[in-house]
Coordinates of C-alpha atoms in Angstrom, one line a residue:
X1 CA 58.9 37.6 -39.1
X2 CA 56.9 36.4 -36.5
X3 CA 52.8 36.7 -37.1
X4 CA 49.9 36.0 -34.5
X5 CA 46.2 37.0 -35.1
X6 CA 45.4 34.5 -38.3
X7 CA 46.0 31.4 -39.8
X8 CA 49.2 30.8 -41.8
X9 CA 49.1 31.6 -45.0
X10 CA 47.0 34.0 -44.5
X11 CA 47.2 37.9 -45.5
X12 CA 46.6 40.7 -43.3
X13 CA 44.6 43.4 -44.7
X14 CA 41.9 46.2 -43.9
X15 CA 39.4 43.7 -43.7
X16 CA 41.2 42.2 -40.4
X17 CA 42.4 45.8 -39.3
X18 CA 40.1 47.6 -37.2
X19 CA 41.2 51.0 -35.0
X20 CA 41.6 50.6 -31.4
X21 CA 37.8 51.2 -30.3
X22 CA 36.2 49.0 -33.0
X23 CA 34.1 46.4 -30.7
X24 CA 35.0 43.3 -32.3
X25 CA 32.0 41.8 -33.9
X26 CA 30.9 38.3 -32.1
X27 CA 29.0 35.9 -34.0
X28 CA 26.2 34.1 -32.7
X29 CA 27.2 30.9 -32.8
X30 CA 29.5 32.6 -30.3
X31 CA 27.1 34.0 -28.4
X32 CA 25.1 31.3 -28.0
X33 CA 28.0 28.9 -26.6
X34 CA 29.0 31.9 -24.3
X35 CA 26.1 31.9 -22.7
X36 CA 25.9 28.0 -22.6
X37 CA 29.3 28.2 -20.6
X38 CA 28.0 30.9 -18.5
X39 CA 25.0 29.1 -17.2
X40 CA 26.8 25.9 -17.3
X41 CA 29.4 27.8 -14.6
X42 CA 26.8 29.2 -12.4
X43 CA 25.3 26.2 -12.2
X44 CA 28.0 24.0 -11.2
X45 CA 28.9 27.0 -8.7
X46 CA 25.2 26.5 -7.6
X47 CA 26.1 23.4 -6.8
X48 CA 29.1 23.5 -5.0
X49 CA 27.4 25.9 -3.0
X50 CA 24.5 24.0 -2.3
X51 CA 26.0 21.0 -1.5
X52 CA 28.2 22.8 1.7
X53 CA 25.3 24.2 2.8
X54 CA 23.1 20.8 3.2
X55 CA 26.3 18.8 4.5
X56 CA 25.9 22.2 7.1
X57 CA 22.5 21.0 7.5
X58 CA 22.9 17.7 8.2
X59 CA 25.2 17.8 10.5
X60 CA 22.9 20.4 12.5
X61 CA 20.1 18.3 12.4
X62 CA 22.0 15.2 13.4
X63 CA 22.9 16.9 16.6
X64 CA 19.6 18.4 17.1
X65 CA 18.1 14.8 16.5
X66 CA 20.9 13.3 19.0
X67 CA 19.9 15.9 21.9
X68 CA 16.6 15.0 21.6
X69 CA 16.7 11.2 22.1
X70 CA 17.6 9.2 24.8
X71 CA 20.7 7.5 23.5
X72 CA 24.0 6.8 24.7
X73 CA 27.2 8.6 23.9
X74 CA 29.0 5.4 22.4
X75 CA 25.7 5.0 20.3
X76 CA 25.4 9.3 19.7
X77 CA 29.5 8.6 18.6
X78 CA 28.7 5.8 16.3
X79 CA 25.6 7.8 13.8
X80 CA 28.4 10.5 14.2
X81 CA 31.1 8.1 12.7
X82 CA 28.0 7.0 10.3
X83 CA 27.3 10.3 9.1
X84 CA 30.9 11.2 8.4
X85 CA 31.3 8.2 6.1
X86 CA 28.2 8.8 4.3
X87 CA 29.3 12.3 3.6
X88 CA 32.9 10.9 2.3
X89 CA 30.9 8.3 0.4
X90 CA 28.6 11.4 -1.3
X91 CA 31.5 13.2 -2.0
X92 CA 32.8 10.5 -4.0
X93 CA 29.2 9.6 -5.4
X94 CA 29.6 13.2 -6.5
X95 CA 32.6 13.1 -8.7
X96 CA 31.5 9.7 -10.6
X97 CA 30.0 10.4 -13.7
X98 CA 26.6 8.0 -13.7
X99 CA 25.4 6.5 -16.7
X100 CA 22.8 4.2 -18.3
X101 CA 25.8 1.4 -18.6
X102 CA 25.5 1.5 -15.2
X103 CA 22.3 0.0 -14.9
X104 CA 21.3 -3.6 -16.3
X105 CA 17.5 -3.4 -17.9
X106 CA 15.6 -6.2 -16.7
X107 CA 12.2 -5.2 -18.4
X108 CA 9.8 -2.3 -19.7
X109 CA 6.9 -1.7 -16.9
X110 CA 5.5 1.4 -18.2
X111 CA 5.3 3.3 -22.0
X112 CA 3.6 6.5 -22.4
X113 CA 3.2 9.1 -24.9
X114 CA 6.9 10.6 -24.2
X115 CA 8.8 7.7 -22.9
X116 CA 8.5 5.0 -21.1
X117 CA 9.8 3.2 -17.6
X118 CA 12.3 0.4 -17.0
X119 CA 12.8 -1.7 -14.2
X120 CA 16.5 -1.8 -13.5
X121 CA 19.6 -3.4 -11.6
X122 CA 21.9 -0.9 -10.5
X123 CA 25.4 -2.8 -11.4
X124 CA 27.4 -1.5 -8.5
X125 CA 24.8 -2.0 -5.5
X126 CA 22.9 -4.5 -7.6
X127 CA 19.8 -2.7 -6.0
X128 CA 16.1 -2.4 -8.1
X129 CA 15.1 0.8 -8.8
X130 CA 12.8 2.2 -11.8
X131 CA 14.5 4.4 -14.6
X132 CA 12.2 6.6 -16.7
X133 CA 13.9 7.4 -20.2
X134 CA 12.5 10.6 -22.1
X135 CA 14.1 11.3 -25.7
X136 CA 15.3 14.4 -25.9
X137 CA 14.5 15.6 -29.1
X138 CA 10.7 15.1 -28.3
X139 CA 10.8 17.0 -25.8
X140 CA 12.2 19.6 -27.6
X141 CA 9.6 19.1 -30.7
X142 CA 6.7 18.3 -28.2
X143 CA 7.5 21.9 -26.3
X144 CA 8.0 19.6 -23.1
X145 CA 11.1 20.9 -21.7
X146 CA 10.2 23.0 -18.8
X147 CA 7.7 20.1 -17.9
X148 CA 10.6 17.8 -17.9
X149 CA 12.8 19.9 -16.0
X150 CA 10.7 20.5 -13.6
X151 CA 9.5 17.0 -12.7
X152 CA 13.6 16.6 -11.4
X153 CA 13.5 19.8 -9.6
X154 CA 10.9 18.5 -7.6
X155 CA 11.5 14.8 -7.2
X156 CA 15.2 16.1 -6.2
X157 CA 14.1 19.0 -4.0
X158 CA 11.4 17.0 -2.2
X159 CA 11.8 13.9 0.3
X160 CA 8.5 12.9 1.9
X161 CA 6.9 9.2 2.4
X162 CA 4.3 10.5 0.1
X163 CA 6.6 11.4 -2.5
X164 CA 8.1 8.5 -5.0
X165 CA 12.1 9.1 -4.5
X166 CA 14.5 10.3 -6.8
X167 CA 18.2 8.6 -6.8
X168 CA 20.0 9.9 -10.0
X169 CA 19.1 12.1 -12.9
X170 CA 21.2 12.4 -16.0
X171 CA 21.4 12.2 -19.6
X172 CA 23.6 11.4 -22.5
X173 CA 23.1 12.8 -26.0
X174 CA 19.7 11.2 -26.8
X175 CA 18.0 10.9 -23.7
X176 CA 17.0 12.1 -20.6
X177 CA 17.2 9.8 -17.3
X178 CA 15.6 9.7 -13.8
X179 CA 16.4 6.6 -11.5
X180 CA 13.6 6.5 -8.6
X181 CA 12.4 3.9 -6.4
X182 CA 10.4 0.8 -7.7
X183 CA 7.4 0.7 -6.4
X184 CA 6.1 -3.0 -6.6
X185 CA 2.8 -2.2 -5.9
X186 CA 1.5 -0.9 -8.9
X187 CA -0.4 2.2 -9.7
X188 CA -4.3 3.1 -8.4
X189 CA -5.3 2.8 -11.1
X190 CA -4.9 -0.9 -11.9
X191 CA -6.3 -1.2 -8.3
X192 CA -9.4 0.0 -9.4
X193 CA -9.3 -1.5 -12.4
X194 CA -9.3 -4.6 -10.1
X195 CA -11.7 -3.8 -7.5
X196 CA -13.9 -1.8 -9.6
X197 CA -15.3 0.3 -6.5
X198 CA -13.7 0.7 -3.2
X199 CA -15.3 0.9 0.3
X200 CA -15.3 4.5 2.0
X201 CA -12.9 3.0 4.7
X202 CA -10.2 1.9 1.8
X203 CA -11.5 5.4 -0.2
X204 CA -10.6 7.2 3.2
X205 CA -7.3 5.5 3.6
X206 CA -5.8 6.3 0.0
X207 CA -7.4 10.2 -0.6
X208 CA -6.2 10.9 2.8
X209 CA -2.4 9.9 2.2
X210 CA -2.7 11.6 -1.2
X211 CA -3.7 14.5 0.5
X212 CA -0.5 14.5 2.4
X213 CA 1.6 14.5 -0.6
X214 CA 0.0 17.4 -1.9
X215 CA 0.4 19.3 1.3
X216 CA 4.0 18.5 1.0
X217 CA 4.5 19.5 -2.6
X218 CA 2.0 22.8 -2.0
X219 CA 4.7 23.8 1.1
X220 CA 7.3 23.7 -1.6
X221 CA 5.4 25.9 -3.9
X222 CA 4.4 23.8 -6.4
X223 CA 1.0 22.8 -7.5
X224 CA 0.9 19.5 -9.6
X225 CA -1.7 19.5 -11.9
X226 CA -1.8 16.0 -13.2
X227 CA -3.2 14.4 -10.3
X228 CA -4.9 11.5 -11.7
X229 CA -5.0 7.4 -10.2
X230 CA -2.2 6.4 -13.0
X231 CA 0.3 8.6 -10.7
X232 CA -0.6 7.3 -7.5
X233 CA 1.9 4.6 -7.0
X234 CA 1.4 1.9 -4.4
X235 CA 4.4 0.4 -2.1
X236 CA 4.8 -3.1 -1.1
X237 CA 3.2 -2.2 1.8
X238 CA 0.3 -1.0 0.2
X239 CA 1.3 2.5 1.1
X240 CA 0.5 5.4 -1.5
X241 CA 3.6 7.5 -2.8
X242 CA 2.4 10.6 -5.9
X243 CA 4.6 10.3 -8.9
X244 CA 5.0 12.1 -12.3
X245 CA 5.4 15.8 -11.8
X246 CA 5.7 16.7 -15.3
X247 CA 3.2 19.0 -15.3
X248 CA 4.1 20.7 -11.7
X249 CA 4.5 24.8 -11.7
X250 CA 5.6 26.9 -9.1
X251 CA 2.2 29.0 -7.6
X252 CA 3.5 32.4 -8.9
X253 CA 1.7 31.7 -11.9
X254 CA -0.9 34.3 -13.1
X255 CA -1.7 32.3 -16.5
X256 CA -1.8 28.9 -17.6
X257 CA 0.8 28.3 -20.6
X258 CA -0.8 25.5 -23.0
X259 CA 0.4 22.5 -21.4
X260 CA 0.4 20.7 -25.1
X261 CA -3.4 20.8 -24.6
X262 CA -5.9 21.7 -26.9
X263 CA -8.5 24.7 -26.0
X264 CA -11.8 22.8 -24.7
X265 CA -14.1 23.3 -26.1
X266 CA -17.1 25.8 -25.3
X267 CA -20.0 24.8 -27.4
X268 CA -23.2 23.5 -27.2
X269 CA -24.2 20.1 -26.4
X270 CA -25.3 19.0 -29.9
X271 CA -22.0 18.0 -30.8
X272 CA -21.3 15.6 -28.5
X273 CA -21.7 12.0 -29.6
X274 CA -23.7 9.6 -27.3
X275 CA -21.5 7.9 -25.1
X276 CA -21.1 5.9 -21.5
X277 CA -22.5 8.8 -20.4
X278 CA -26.2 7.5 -20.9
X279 CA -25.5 3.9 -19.9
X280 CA -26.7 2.9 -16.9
X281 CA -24.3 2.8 -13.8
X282 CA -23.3 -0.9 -14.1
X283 CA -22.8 -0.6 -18.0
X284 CA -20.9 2.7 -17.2
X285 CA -18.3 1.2 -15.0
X286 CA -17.9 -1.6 -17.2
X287 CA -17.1 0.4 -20.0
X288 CA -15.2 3.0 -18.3
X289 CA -12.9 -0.2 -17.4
X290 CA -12.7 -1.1 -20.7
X291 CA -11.2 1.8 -22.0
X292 CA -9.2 3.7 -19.2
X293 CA -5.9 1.4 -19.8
X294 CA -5.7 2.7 -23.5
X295 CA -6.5 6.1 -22.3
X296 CA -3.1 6.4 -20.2
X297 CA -1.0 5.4 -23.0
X298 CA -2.0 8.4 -25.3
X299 CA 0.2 11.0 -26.2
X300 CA -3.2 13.5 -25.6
X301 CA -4.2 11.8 -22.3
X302 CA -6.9 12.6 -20.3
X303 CA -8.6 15.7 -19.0
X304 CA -11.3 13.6 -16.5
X305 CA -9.3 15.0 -13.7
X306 CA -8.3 18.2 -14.4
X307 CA -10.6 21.2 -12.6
X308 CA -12.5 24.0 -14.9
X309 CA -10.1 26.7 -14.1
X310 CA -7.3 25.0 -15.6
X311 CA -9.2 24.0 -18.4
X312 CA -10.0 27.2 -19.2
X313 CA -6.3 28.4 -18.7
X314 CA -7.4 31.0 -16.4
X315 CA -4.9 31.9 -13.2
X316 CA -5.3 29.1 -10.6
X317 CA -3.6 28.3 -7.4
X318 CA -3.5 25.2 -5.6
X319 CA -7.2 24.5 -5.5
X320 CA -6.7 23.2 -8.5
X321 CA -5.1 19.8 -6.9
X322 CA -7.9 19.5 -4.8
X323 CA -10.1 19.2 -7.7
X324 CA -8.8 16.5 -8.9
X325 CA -9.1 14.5 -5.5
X326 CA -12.2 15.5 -5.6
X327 CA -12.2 12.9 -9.0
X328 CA -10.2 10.8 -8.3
X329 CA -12.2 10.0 -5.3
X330 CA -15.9 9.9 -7.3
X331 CA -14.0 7.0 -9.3
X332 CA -13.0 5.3 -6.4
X333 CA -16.3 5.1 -4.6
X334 CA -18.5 5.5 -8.2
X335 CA -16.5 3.3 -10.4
X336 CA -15.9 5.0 -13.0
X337 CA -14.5 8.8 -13.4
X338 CA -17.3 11.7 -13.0
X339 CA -17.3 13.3 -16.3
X340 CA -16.7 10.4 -18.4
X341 CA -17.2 9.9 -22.2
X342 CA -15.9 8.9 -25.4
X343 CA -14.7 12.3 -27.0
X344 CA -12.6 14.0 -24.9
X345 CA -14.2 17.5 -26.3
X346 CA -16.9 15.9 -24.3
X347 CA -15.3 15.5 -21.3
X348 CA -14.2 18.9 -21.2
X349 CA -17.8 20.6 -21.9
X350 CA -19.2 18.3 -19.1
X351 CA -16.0 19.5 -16.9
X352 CA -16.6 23.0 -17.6
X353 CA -20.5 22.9 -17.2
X354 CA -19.7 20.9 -14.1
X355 CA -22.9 22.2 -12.1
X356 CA -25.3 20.1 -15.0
X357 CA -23.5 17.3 -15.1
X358 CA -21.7 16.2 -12.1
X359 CA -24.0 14.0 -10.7
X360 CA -23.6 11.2 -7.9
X361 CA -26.0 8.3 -8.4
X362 CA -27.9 6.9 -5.9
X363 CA -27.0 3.5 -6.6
X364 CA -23.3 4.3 -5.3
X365 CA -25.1 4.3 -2.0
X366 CA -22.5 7.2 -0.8
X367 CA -22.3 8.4 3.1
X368 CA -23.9 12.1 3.3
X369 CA -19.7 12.7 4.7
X370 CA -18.5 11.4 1.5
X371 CA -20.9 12.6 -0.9
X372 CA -20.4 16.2 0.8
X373 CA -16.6 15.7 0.6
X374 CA -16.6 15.4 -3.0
X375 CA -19.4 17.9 -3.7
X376 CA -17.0 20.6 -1.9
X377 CA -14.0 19.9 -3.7
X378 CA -15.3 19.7 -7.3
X379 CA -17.3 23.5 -7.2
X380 CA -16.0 26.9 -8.1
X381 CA -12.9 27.8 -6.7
X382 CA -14.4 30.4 -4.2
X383 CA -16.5 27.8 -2.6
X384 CA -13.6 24.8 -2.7
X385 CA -13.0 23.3 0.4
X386 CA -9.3 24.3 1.3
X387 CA -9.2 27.7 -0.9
X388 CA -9.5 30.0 2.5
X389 CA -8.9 27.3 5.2
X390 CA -6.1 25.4 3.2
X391 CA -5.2 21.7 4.1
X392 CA -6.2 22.0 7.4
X393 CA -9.8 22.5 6.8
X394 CA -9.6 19.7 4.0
X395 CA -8.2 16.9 6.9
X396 CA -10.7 18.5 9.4
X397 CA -13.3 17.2 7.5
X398 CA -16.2 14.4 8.8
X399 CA -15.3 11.9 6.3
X400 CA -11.6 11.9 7.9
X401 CA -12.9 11.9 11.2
X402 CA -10.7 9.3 13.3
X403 CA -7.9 9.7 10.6
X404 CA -4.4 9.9 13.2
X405 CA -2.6 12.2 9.9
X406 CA 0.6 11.9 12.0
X407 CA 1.2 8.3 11.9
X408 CA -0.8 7.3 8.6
X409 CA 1.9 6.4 7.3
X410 CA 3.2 3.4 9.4
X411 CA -0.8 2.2 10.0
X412 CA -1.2 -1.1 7.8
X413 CA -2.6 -0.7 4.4
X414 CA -6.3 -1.4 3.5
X415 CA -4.7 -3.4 0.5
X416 CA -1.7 -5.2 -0.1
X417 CA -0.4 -5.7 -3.1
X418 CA 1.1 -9.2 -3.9
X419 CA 5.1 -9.1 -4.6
X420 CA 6.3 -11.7 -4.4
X421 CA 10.1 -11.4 -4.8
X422 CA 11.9 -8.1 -5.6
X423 CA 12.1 -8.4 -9.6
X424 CA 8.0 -9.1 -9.3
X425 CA 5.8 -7.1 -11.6
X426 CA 3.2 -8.9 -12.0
X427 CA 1.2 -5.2 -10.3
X428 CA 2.4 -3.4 -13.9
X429 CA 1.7 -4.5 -17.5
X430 CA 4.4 -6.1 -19.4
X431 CA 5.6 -4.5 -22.7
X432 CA 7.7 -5.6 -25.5
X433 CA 11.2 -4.2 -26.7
X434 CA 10.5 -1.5 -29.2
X435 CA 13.4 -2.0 -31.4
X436 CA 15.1 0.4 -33.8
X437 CA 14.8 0.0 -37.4
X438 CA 13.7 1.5 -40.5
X439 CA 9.9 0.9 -39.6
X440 CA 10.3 2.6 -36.2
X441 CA 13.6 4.9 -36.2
X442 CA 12.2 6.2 -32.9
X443 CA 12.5 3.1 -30.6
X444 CA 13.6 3.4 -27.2
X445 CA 15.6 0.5 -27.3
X446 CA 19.5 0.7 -26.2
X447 CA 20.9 4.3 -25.0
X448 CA 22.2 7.0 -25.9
X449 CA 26.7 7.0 -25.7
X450 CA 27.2 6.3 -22.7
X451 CA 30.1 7.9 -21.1
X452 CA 32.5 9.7 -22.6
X453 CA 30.7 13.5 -23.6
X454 CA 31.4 16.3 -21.8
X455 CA 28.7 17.6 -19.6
X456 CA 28.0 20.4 -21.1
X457 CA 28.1 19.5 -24.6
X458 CA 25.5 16.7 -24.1
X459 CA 23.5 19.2 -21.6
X460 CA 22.8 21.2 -24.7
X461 CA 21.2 25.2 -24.0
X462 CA 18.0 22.9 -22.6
X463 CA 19.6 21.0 -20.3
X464 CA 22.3 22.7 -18.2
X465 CA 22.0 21.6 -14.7
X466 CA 20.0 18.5 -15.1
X467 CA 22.1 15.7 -13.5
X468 CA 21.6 15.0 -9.9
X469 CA 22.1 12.3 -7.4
X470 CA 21.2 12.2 -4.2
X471 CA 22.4 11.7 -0.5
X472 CA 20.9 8.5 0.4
X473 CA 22.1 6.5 -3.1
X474 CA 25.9 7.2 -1.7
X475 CA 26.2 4.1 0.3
X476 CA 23.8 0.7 1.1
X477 CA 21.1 0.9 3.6
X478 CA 23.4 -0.5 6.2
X479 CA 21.4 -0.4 10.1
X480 CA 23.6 2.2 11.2
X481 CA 22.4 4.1 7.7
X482 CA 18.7 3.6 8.0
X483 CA 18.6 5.3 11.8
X484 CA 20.8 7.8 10.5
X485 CA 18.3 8.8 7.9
X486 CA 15.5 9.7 11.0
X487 CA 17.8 12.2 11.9
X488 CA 19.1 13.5 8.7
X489 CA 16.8 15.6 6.5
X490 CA 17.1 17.2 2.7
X491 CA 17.0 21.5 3.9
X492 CA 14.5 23.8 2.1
X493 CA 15.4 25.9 -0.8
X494 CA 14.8 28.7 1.0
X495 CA 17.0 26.9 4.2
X496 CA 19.6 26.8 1.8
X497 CA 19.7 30.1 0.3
X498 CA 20.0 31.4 4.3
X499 CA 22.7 29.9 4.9
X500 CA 24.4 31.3 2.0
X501 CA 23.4 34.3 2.6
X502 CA 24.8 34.3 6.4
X503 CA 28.0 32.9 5.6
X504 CA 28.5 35.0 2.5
X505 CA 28.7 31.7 0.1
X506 CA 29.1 32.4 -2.9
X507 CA 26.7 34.8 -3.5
X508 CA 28.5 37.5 -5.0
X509 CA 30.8 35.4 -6.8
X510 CA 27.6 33.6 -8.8
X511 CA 26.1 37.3 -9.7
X512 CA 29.8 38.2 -11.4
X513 CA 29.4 35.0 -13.7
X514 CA 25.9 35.8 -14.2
X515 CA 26.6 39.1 -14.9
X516 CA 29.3 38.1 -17.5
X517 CA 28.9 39.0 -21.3
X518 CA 30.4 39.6 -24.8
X519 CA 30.5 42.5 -26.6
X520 CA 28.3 43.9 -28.9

């Protein structure tokens, strides 16, 4: 007799009977990979989606780009012809399943407290780009997750010349991958660490191109939070690009969730050790100088940047950002950061009493523009400059007078970095191979497989979604390419969501799948 429902061997009895409106009971081991599969089907279905709606876009501003210039039809035909093969070329960039063997490691130019940065040869284009690796599972014991995920949902969602770009994101079962530009030029910070002070024209030059990157990344809805000198990367050029959005959040925020920082704390002066802080000015910067490298390498990091309001994990907006240029630009005409000391409980008292202890010295020798510049965007929030008037008010400010904000970007650099060949990284430290062994199981060395897992299964429930690559890696900067790129732009979230709305794209079908689920 022919038996279906268990295993062979196996005996049917009450224990497998149940009447005809018994739910059947789900486990939730079950569970759990349903709703893996779920969100791992809406989110490919996201993309799909998505990815119709930009080619839409591209092709719209193409032609809108086309009708504006002064071209010729043969040329108008040819970035036609140009755009069509890019899009096959993404389409087929699409299906590929990217990898770390697909990159050759050349050398380690950055190590932090979660990871660390590689410079790179991509095998196929044999082009130089820098891969950040993150291990998974200390994200997941650090409480870093959302951090992580949403430094690639901005770097992917964002293209701006102020913004360091984001070719490829994945992961195998061990780590976690972005492949972004190399930027030759280094970081601020080791500019300063150079220069020790800059002038106000060099001061005006950098704060007013990071202020552009922040008014791109604010029109997104984000705020960063981390704005510091160690994430303002330099180009060849000398031009200045922001980086590291792990600690970005959307504005909606009412409440600052811990960030994997301590409370500051709120007592009284008399625990505080003596420190740089009574040095004199000279001795200050020298010993901030000595001690700022180390300081980017920790796991804790530091809070000299961070404004009061997010210290104290009170709601904030994006006033918070301007804060920390406030900072960032006392240390670059000061020499040294304005709340400086030892013991970073310090630093945080000093931050959070900020009206005591921020203090300008005269030795600086500041412009009455630049020391009312900083002044205005390290105060209470109320006051800030740019709270009420925004960015506006910020670039309408004396210290930017004669600033052309359209065409920063292509106006030479106050400083050029020396590269000297495209491998150069003589602008970054150098760092030795942290092998794997029994003294140091957690090396970053090697990769994780490889190909070969199934996305989803090496997605995990933290990662669904993750892996991205975008338009411009498709195909090489070919002439025909780099004009075509003028034209074409990455569309809004919100430009997206439109158009799927108007052409009835998948909307309905992405809420069934969402609204999917077991029984009880």
């Amino acid at each position: 007799m022919e038996r279906t429902g268990c295993n062979e061997g196996e005996e049917l009895g009450p224990a497998h009977s149940r009447g005809p409106m018994e739910p059947e009971i789900v486990s939730e081991s079950t569970r759990c990979k349903s709703e893996m599969a779920k969100h791992f089907i809406e989110n490919q279905l996201k993309q799909r989606f998505r990815s119709v709606a930009e080619r839409h876009a591209r092709r719209h501003a193409l032609e809108a780009g086309l009708q504006r210039e002064n071209l010729s039809d043969d040329k108008k035909q040819q970035l036609r012809s140009a755009l069509e093969r890019q899009e096959s070329d993404y389409m087929r960039l699409q299906r590929q399943e990217i990898s770390v063997d697909d990159f050759e490691t050349l050398r380690i130019i950055g190590r932090g407290g979660y990871g660390e940065v590689r410079l790179v040869r991509q095998r196929s284009t044999s082009k130089i780009l820098a891969m950040k690796k993150l291990r998974k599972a200390d994200m997941l014991k650090q409480g870093q997750v959302e951090h992580v995920k949403a430094e690639r949902d901005v770097l992917a969602s964002l293209h701006d010349p102020f913004i360091v770009k984001l070719y490829y994101s994945f992961l195998d079962e061990e780590f976690l991958y972005l492949v972004m530009e190399y930027l030759a030029g280094g970081d601020v910070m080791t500019l300063l660490m150079r220069k020790d002070i800059l002038s106000e024209e060099e001061t005006r030059f950098y704060i007013a191109e990071t202020i552009l990157g922040l008014e791109t990344i604010h029109k997104a809805g984000y705020i960063h939070r981390d704005l510091k000198p160690d994430n303002l990367l330099l180009t060849r050029e000398g031009h200045l690009k922001l980086s590291d959005f792990g600690l970005c959040k959307l504005v909606d925020v009412q409440a600052l969730s811990s960030c994997g920082r301590d409370t500051p704390t709120r007592g009284s002066e008399q625990g505080m050790a003596p420190s740089a802080s009574a040095l004199s000015h000279p001795d200050r910067v020298a010993h901030w100088r000595q001690n700022r490298r180390q300081l980017a390498f920790s796991t804790v990091g530091t809070p000299d940047y961070i404004a009061p309001e997010v210290l104290l994990k009170k709601g904030y907006g994006m006033e918070c950002d301007w804060w920390s240029v406030g900072a960032i630009m006392f240390e670059m005409l000061v020499g040294h950061a304005p709340f400086y000391h030892d013991q970073r409980e310090a630093t945080e008292f000093m931050i959070l009493h900020w009206r005591k202890y921020l203090c300008i010295p005269a030795e600086a020798r500041l412009s009455p523009a630049a020391r009312d510049l900083i002044c205005r965007l390290m105060c209470d929030v109320d006051e800030r400059i740019g709270t009420r008037g925004g960015v506006e008010e910020i670039k309408s400010h004396p210290f930017f007078y004669g600033v052309d904000w359209s065409t920063l970007h292509k106006k030479p650099a106050p400083f050029v970095p020396k590269v000297e060949h495209e491998l150069d990284t003589q602008n970054f430290e150098h760092f030795e191979e942290e092998g794997r062994g029994p003294g140091n199981p957690g090396g970053m060395a090697g990769g994780g497989s490889g190909r070969g897992g199934k996305g989803l299964a090496k997605a995990g429930p933290h990662f669904i979604g993750y892996a991205y690559k975008d338009w411009e890696a498709a195909a090489p900067a070919s002439p025909d390419v780099v004009q075509l790129n003028n034209f074409v732009r990455k569309p809004s979230d919100a430009e997206v969501h439109t158009f799927l709305q108007a052409n009835d794209l998948g909307v309905d079908l992405i809420a069934r799948v969402r609204g999917c689920s077991l029984s009880a």
